[in-house]
Short mmCIF file of C-alpha atoms in Angstrom, two decimals:
data_model
loop_
_atom_site.label_atom_id
_atom_site.label_comp_id
_atom_site.label_asym_id
_atom_site.label_seq_id
_atom_site.Cartn_x
_atom_site.Cartn_y
_atom_site.Cartn_z
CA UNK F 1 150.43 136.65 175.98
CA UNK F 2 148.92 138.91 173.31
CA UNK F 3 151.37 141.08 171.37
CA UNK F 4 150.43 144.25 169.48
CA UNK F 5 152.13 145.46 166.31
CA UNK F 6 151.38 148.44 164.09
CA UNK F 7 151.45 148.54 160.30
CA UNK F 8 151.70 151.63 158.03
CA UNK F 9 149.96 149.78 155.18
CA UNK F 10 147.24 147.17 155.31
CA UNK F 11 149.15 145.22 152.65
CA UNK F 12 151.71 144.34 155.35
CA UNK F 13 149.03 142.19 156.96
CA UNK F 14 147.66 140.85 153.68
CA UNK F 15 144.24 140.25 152.20
CA UNK F 16 143.82 136.62 153.25
CA UNK F 17 145.02 137.19 156.81
CA UNK F 18 142.86 140.30 157.28
CA UNK F 19 139.67 138.91 155.73
CA UNK F 20 139.99 135.69 157.72
CA UNK F 21 139.26 137.82 160.79
CA UNK F 22 136.22 139.58 159.32
CA UNK F 23 133.11 137.90 160.72
CA UNK F 24 130.09 137.28 158.48
CA UNK F 25 128.10 139.98 160.27
CA UNK F 26 130.84 142.63 159.99
CA UNK F 27 130.07 145.47 157.56
CA UNK F 28 131.71 145.39 154.11
CA UNK F 29 133.71 148.57 154.70
CA UNK F 30 135.87 146.65 157.17
CA UNK F 31 137.05 144.20 154.53
CA UNK F 32 140.59 144.34 153.22
CA UNK F 33 139.47 145.35 149.73
CA UNK F 34 137.71 148.53 150.86
CA UNK F 35 140.48 149.68 153.20
CA UNK F 36 143.26 148.78 150.77
CA UNK F 37 141.65 150.72 147.92
CA UNK F 38 141.35 153.78 150.14
CA UNK F 39 145.11 153.57 150.68
CA UNK F 40 146.28 152.88 147.13
CA UNK F 41 144.07 155.62 145.66
CA UNK F 42 145.43 158.13 148.17
CA UNK F 43 142.18 158.77 150.07
CA UNK F 44 143.57 157.36 153.33
CA UNK F 45 147.12 158.64 153.35
CA UNK F 46 149.47 160.79 155.39
CA UNK F 47 149.15 163.52 152.78
CA UNK F 48 145.40 163.66 153.39
CA UNK F 49 145.72 163.55 157.17
CA UNK F 50 144.85 159.83 157.38
CA UNK F 51 148.15 158.01 157.88
CA UNK F 52 147.44 154.26 158.23
CA UNK F 53 148.67 152.61 161.41
CA UNK F 54 146.69 149.39 161.51
CA UNK F 55 146.74 147.28 164.65
CA UNK F 56 147.50 143.55 164.65
CA UNK F 57 147.17 141.32 167.71
CA UNK F 58 149.09 138.03 167.85
CA UNK F 59 149.24 135.21 170.35
CA UNK F 60 152.08 132.70 170.08
CA UNK F 61 152.75 134.10 166.63
CA UNK F 62 149.17 133.57 165.41
CA UNK F 63 147.22 136.58 164.16
CA UNK F 64 144.06 136.66 166.30
CA UNK F 65 142.62 140.15 165.69
CA UNK F 66 143.13 143.31 163.65
CA UNK F 67 141.74 146.83 163.76
CA UNK F 68 141.82 149.60 161.11
CA UNK F 69 143.62 152.58 162.62
CA UNK F 70 144.96 155.93 161.40
CA UNK F 71 147.09 158.73 162.75
CA UNK F 72 145.11 161.89 162.10
CA UNK F 73 146.39 165.41 161.48
CA UNK F 74 142.88 166.90 161.65
CA UNK F 75 139.34 165.90 162.61
CA UNK F 76 137.78 165.73 159.15
CA UNK F 77 135.95 162.70 157.79
CA UNK F 78 135.22 161.11 161.18
CA UNK F 79 131.58 162.14 161.89
CA UNK F 80 132.19 162.10 165.65
CA UNK F 81 132.94 165.76 165.98
CA UNK F 82 135.65 166.78 168.45
CA UNK F 83 136.62 170.22 167.17
CA UNK F 84 135.53 171.78 170.46
CA UNK F 85 137.72 169.39 172.43
CA UNK F 86 140.65 170.13 170.13
CA UNK F 87 140.17 173.88 170.59
CA UNK F 88 139.98 173.53 174.37
CA UNK F 89 143.15 171.42 174.43
CA UNK F 90 145.13 173.81 172.29
CA UNK F 91 143.87 177.18 173.52
CA UNK F 92 143.05 176.54 177.18
CA UNK F 93 145.46 173.76 178.12
CA UNK F 94 148.18 174.64 175.60
CA UNK F 95 148.32 171.01 174.46
CA UNK F 96 148.85 169.87 170.89
CA UNK F 97 145.73 167.87 169.96
CA UNK F 98 147.15 166.56 166.70
CA UNK F 99 148.37 164.01 165.87
CA UNK F 100 145.77 161.70 167.36
CA UNK F 101 144.80 158.08 166.65
CA UNK F 102 141.44 156.92 165.36
CA UNK F 103 140.27 153.32 165.10
CA UNK F 104 137.64 153.56 162.41
CA UNK F 105 136.66 152.97 158.81
CA UNK F 106 137.58 156.25 157.10
CA UNK F 107 134.75 158.54 156.03
CA UNK F 108 132.19 155.94 157.12
CA UNK F 109 129.74 156.83 159.93
CA UNK F 110 128.29 153.32 160.17
CA UNK F 111 128.12 151.00 163.17
CA UNK F 112 130.15 147.83 163.46
CA UNK F 113 132.95 146.12 165.33
CA UNK F 114 136.28 147.88 165.05
CA UNK F 115 138.32 145.07 166.58
CA UNK F 116 137.94 142.26 164.08
CA UNK F 117 137.85 138.79 165.59
CA UNK F 118 135.39 136.14 164.39
CA UNK F 119 135.58 134.10 167.61
CA UNK F 120 133.15 135.56 170.21
CA UNK F 121 134.77 133.68 173.08
CA UNK F 122 138.06 135.54 172.49
CA UNK F 123 136.68 139.05 172.21
CA UNK F 124 136.61 139.90 175.92
CA UNK F 125 140.34 139.27 176.27
CA UNK F 126 141.07 141.11 173.04
CA UNK F 127 139.01 144.17 174.00
CA UNK F 128 141.20 144.46 177.10
CA UNK F 129 144.28 144.10 174.92
CA UNK F 130 142.99 146.85 172.62
CA UNK F 131 142.41 149.25 175.52
CA UNK F 132 145.85 148.55 176.98
CA UNK F 133 147.47 148.76 173.56
CA UNK F 134 145.94 152.15 172.82
CA UNK F 135 147.38 153.53 176.07
CA UNK F 136 150.84 152.29 175.11
CA UNK F 137 150.56 153.77 171.61
CA UNK F 138 149.72 157.22 173.00
CA UNK F 139 152.96 157.17 174.97
CA UNK F 140 155.13 155.55 172.29
CA UNK F 141 154.09 157.84 169.43
CA UNK F 142 153.37 160.97 171.50
CA UNK F 143 149.72 161.09 170.48
CA UNK F 144 147.20 163.23 172.36
CA UNK F 145 144.37 160.72 172.28
CA UNK F 146 142.84 157.59 170.77
CA UNK F 147 139.27 157.31 169.48
CA UNK F 148 137.36 154.15 168.60
CA UNK F 149 134.49 155.38 166.44
CA UNK F 150 131.07 153.83 165.77
CA UNK F 151 131.63 150.66 167.77
CA UNK F 152 128.87 148.13 168.13
CA UNK F 153 127.21 147.93 171.55
CA UNK F 154 129.27 144.96 172.81
CA UNK F 155 132.59 146.54 171.94
CA UNK F 156 131.53 149.92 173.33
CA UNK F 157 130.55 148.39 176.68
CA UNK F 158 133.82 146.47 176.92
CA UNK F 159 135.94 149.54 176.20
CA UNK F 160 133.98 151.58 178.72
CA UNK F 161 134.57 148.86 181.32
CA UNK F 162 138.28 149.00 180.45
CA UNK F 163 138.35 152.68 181.40
CA UNK F 164 137.82 154.55 178.13
CA UNK F 165 135.36 157.44 178.10
CA UNK F 166 132.16 156.64 176.24
CA UNK F 167 130.45 159.10 173.96
CA UNK F 168 126.87 158.69 172.86
CA UNK F 169 125.51 159.79 169.49
CA UNK F 170 122.32 159.40 167.48
CA UNK F 171 121.61 158.34 163.94
CA UNK F 172 118.40 157.58 162.08
CA UNK F 173 118.11 154.02 160.77
CA UNK F 174 115.37 152.02 159.10
CA UNK F 175 114.42 148.70 160.68
CA UNK F 176 112.67 145.86 158.93
CA UNK F 177 109.74 144.69 161.03
CA UNK F 178 109.13 141.66 158.85
CA UNK F 179 107.79 143.53 155.83
CA UNK F 180 107.22 141.39 152.74
CA UNK F 181 106.83 144.37 150.41
CA UNK F 182 106.99 148.15 150.44
CA UNK F 183 103.22 148.48 150.83
CA UNK F 184 103.46 146.59 154.13
CA UNK F 185 105.92 149.21 155.34
CA UNK F 186 103.57 151.99 154.21
CA UNK F 187 100.66 150.36 156.03
CA UNK F 188 102.62 150.57 159.30
CA UNK F 189 102.96 154.36 159.03
CA UNK F 190 100.55 156.98 160.30
CA UNK F 191 97.98 158.17 157.80
CA UNK F 192 99.76 161.51 157.42
CA UNK F 193 103.15 159.93 156.75
CA UNK F 194 101.68 157.32 154.42
CA UNK F 195 100.03 160.03 152.32
CA UNK F 196 103.28 162.04 152.18
CA UNK F 197 105.38 159.03 151.18
CA UNK F 198 103.01 158.03 148.41
CA UNK F 199 102.93 161.57 147.08
CA UNK F 200 106.72 161.80 147.09
CA UNK F 201 107.08 158.43 145.39
CA UNK F 202 104.62 159.43 142.65
CA UNK F 203 106.71 162.55 141.97
CA UNK F 204 109.25 160.46 140.06
CA UNK F 205 106.83 159.23 137.43
CA UNK F 206 105.12 162.63 137.22
CA UNK F 207 108.47 164.23 136.32
CA UNK F 208 109.37 161.57 133.78
CA UNK F 209 112.00 159.87 135.92
CA UNK F 210 112.65 156.20 136.54
CA UNK F 211 114.93 154.51 139.05
CA UNK F 212 117.08 151.44 138.50
CA UNK F 213 119.02 149.35 140.99
CA UNK F 214 122.36 148.01 139.82
CA UNK F 215 124.96 145.94 141.60
CA UNK F 216 128.58 146.77 140.97
CA UNK F 217 128.75 143.82 138.58
CA UNK F 218 126.06 145.52 136.47
CA UNK F 219 127.83 148.87 136.12
CA UNK F 220 129.79 149.70 133.00
CA UNK F 221 132.55 152.30 132.99
CA UNK F 222 130.23 155.13 131.96
CA UNK F 223 127.88 154.47 134.87
CA UNK F 224 130.78 154.29 137.33
CA UNK F 225 131.89 157.66 136.00
CA UNK F 226 128.34 158.94 136.51
CA UNK F 227 128.37 157.80 140.15
CA UNK F 228 131.67 159.61 140.68
CA UNK F 229 130.40 162.80 139.03
CA UNK F 230 127.33 162.75 141.28
CA UNK F 231 129.52 162.30 144.37
CA UNK F 232 131.83 165.14 143.28
CA UNK F 233 128.90 167.43 142.52
CA UNK F 234 127.55 167.00 146.04
CA UNK F 235 130.98 167.73 147.55
CA UNK F 236 131.36 170.90 145.49
CA UNK F 237 127.92 172.23 146.45
CA UNK F 238 128.79 172.68 150.12
CA UNK F 239 131.51 174.87 151.59
CA UNK F 240 132.32 172.17 154.17
CA UNK F 241 132.61 169.48 151.51
CA UNK F 242 135.97 167.76 151.21
CA UNK F 243 136.69 165.37 148.38
CA UNK F 244 138.66 162.37 149.55
CA UNK F 245 137.55 159.86 146.93
CA UNK F 246 138.76 159.86 143.35
CA UNK F 247 137.34 158.50 140.14
CA UNK F 248 139.92 155.73 140.49
CA UNK F 249 138.44 154.74 143.86
CA UNK F 250 134.97 154.17 142.43
CA UNK F 251 136.25 152.09 139.53
CA UNK F 252 138.46 150.04 141.84
CA UNK F 253 135.80 149.38 144.48
CA UNK F 254 133.24 148.30 141.87
CA UNK F 255 135.78 145.86 140.42
CA UNK F 256 136.91 144.52 143.80
CA UNK F 257 133.50 144.28 145.52
CA UNK F 258 130.98 143.82 142.70
CA UNK F 259 128.36 142.08 144.86
CA UNK F 260 128.67 144.48 147.81
CA UNK F 261 128.27 147.69 145.80
CA UNK F 262 124.64 148.59 145.15
CA UNK F 263 123.75 151.74 143.28
CA UNK F 264 120.45 153.46 142.59
CA UNK F 265 120.51 155.32 139.28
CA UNK F 266 117.87 157.90 138.30
CA UNK F 267 117.19 158.35 134.59
CA UNK F 268 115.29 160.85 132.54
CA UNK F 269 112.84 158.46 130.92
CA UNK F 270 112.77 160.01 127.47
CA UNK F 271 116.44 160.87 127.06
CA UNK F 272 117.73 157.72 128.78
CA UNK F 273 120.17 160.04 130.51
CA UNK F 274 121.28 159.31 134.10
CA UNK F 275 120.76 162.36 136.29
CA UNK F 276 121.38 161.11 139.84
CA UNK F 277 122.90 158.23 141.77
CA UNK F 278 123.22 156.79 145.26
CA UNK F 279 126.18 154.60 146.18
CA UNK F 280 125.48 151.97 148.85
CA UNK F 281 127.30 148.98 150.31
CA UNK F 282 125.58 145.68 151.10
CA UNK F 283 126.33 143.63 154.20
CA UNK F 284 124.91 140.30 155.33
CA UNK F 285 122.01 141.88 157.21
CA UNK F 286 122.17 145.60 156.43
CA UNK F 287 122.59 148.13 153.66
CA UNK F 288 124.73 151.21 154.20
CA UNK F 289 124.06 154.41 152.29
CA UNK F 290 127.30 156.24 151.57
CA UNK F 291 127.21 158.83 148.77
CA UNK F 292 124.66 160.47 146.56
CA UNK F 293 124.45 163.27 144.06
CA UNK F 294 122.33 164.74 141.27
CA UNK F 295 123.25 166.56 138.09
CA UNK F 296 119.80 168.15 137.75
CA UNK F 297 117.14 169.40 140.16
CA UNK F 298 113.92 167.43 140.57
CA UNK F 299 111.29 167.48 143.28
CA UNK F 300 111.69 164.67 145.86
CA UNK F 301 114.61 163.16 143.94
CA UNK F 302 116.79 162.84 147.04
CA UNK F 303 114.07 161.12 149.09
CA UNK F 304 113.49 158.52 146.39
CA UNK F 305 117.05 157.78 145.33
CA UNK F 306 118.50 157.70 148.85
CA UNK F 307 115.64 156.57 151.07
CA UNK F 308 112.55 155.02 149.52
CA UNK F 309 114.37 152.94 146.93
CA UNK F 310 116.85 151.83 149.59
CA UNK F 311 114.02 150.75 151.87
CA UNK F 312 112.35 148.87 149.03
CA UNK F 313 115.61 147.15 148.15
CA UNK F 314 116.21 146.21 151.79
CA UNK F 315 112.75 144.64 152.03
CA UNK F 316 113.21 142.67 148.82
CA UNK F 317 116.61 141.41 149.98
CA UNK F 318 115.36 140.52 153.46
CA UNK F 319 117.80 142.87 155.20
CA UNK F 320 117.25 143.72 158.84
CA UNK F 321 118.14 147.40 158.59
CA UNK F 322 119.19 150.26 156.35
CA UNK F 323 121.70 152.81 157.64
CA UNK F 324 121.54 155.81 155.29
CA UNK F 325 124.42 157.75 156.87
CA UNK F 326 124.85 160.60 159.32
CA UNK F 327 122.54 163.56 159.91
CA UNK F 328 119.21 164.41 158.36
CA UNK F 329 116.29 165.00 160.70
CA UNK F 330 114.07 164.83 157.60
CA UNK F 331 114.63 161.05 157.60
CA UNK F 332 112.14 160.65 160.46
CA UNK F 333 109.25 161.53 158.17
CA UNK F 334 110.46 158.88 155.69
CA UNK F 335 110.29 155.94 158.10
CA UNK F 336 113.66 156.13 159.88
CA UNK F 337 113.92 156.06 163.66
CA UNK F 338 116.65 157.22 166.08
CA UNK F 339 119.22 154.77 167.42
CA UNK F 340 122.18 155.24 169.73
CA UNK F 341 125.71 155.18 168.38
CA UNK F 342 128.84 154.72 170.48
CA UNK F 343 132.45 155.79 170.46
CA UNK F 344 135.22 155.32 173.02
CA UNK F 345 137.95 157.83 173.82
CA UNK F 346 141.27 157.81 175.64
CA UNK F 347 143.14 161.05 176.41
CA UNK F 348 146.79 161.14 177.45
CA UNK F 349 146.46 164.29 179.55
CA UNK F 350 144.33 163.78 182.69
CA UNK F 351 143.02 167.36 182.56
CA UNK F 352 141.71 166.91 179.04
CA UNK F 353 140.30 163.52 180.00
CA UNK F 354 138.32 165.04 182.89
CA UNK F 355 136.93 167.85 180.74
CA UNK F 356 135.98 165.49 177.91
CA UNK F 357 134.25 163.03 180.25
CA UNK F 358 132.21 165.82 181.80
CA UNK F 359 131.16 167.02 178.34
CA UNK F 360 130.28 163.50 177.20
CA UNK F 361 128.13 162.93 180.30
CA UNK F 362 126.18 166.14 179.80
CA UNK F 363 125.83 165.43 176.08
CA UNK F 364 124.55 161.90 176.80
CA UNK F 365 122.03 163.23 179.31
CA UNK F 366 120.66 165.58 176.68
CA UNK F 367 120.52 162.82 174.06
CA UNK F 368 118.76 160.39 176.36
CA UNK F 369 116.25 163.08 177.26
CA UNK F 370 115.51 163.74 173.61
CA UNK F 371 115.18 160.01 172.86
CA UNK F 372 112.73 159.55 175.71
CA UNK F 373 110.43 162.12 174.11
CA UNK F 374 110.29 160.38 170.71
#
């Protein structure tokens, strides 16, 4: 019999126990270090609307699976937008939509397993336990709904089979088709795109800029501060921006995951002054773009720091794909292609469940239609 327990801090489970359940192919943002630092720096906290309630599954006393989970007081930082569903629940059905439960890596719209279990033969049973456990948690804690965000395809199919509503999304990813160098990637593009990419890449040298790649182990304190300032500058530029991460977070994550943090730093060549940065995380087979910012305006700077240099780095490291984050139709012209993303949803109220399922079906039909035209 599989038993489920909840934990208000990941430290209750412990680093060794948690990481023992992280499979080699799981993304780095599901490791204990990343999630723990979010908690201890206050980014994932009840005060910020992200109260940890991690899930632990045990059989005969043995920990067999875990999942990062949070009780949410809002819908910010999730990247699977449900504001319309929340409004319908509260204004049409007179139901409180918050608090709700999300099973996700906070602020991270990247695909991967959410139920962590390194033994494939056990996952089917554990997916069923997750679905049943979520239903019990909704009743026990009086939550409106549970949402498993950015699941991989296997997990998404299992949760759908267990009765959860599936929601389809789209992101733009880069896939490595066996390129040995960046020029091989360029050669695979149309003539128009190839000309555009070369022109945008040359813009760096023409403006006196150079780019450097640095692992976390190669960043000194001043460069970590620069990465944070770039992140904060981007947040402050947009009215919808919300700063969850602190300077402390960036210093802590670089120290804790020095080989998984990969940054791209742009310098003014003459002044040796850093003017932009992209913060990425490295997995076994993929790189994940997370944050970027610039302290000065330069033509094509964003494309180079966030996209082209990331593609080049992925090729040189033999990575299968590069996920640069959510949004950005302009990524298509820079070699990224659309892929499906999945989330699973469980609603306590049957009326809200019916409305949400109808919306998800119509949304999926529209997405599939658009994908068929690409």
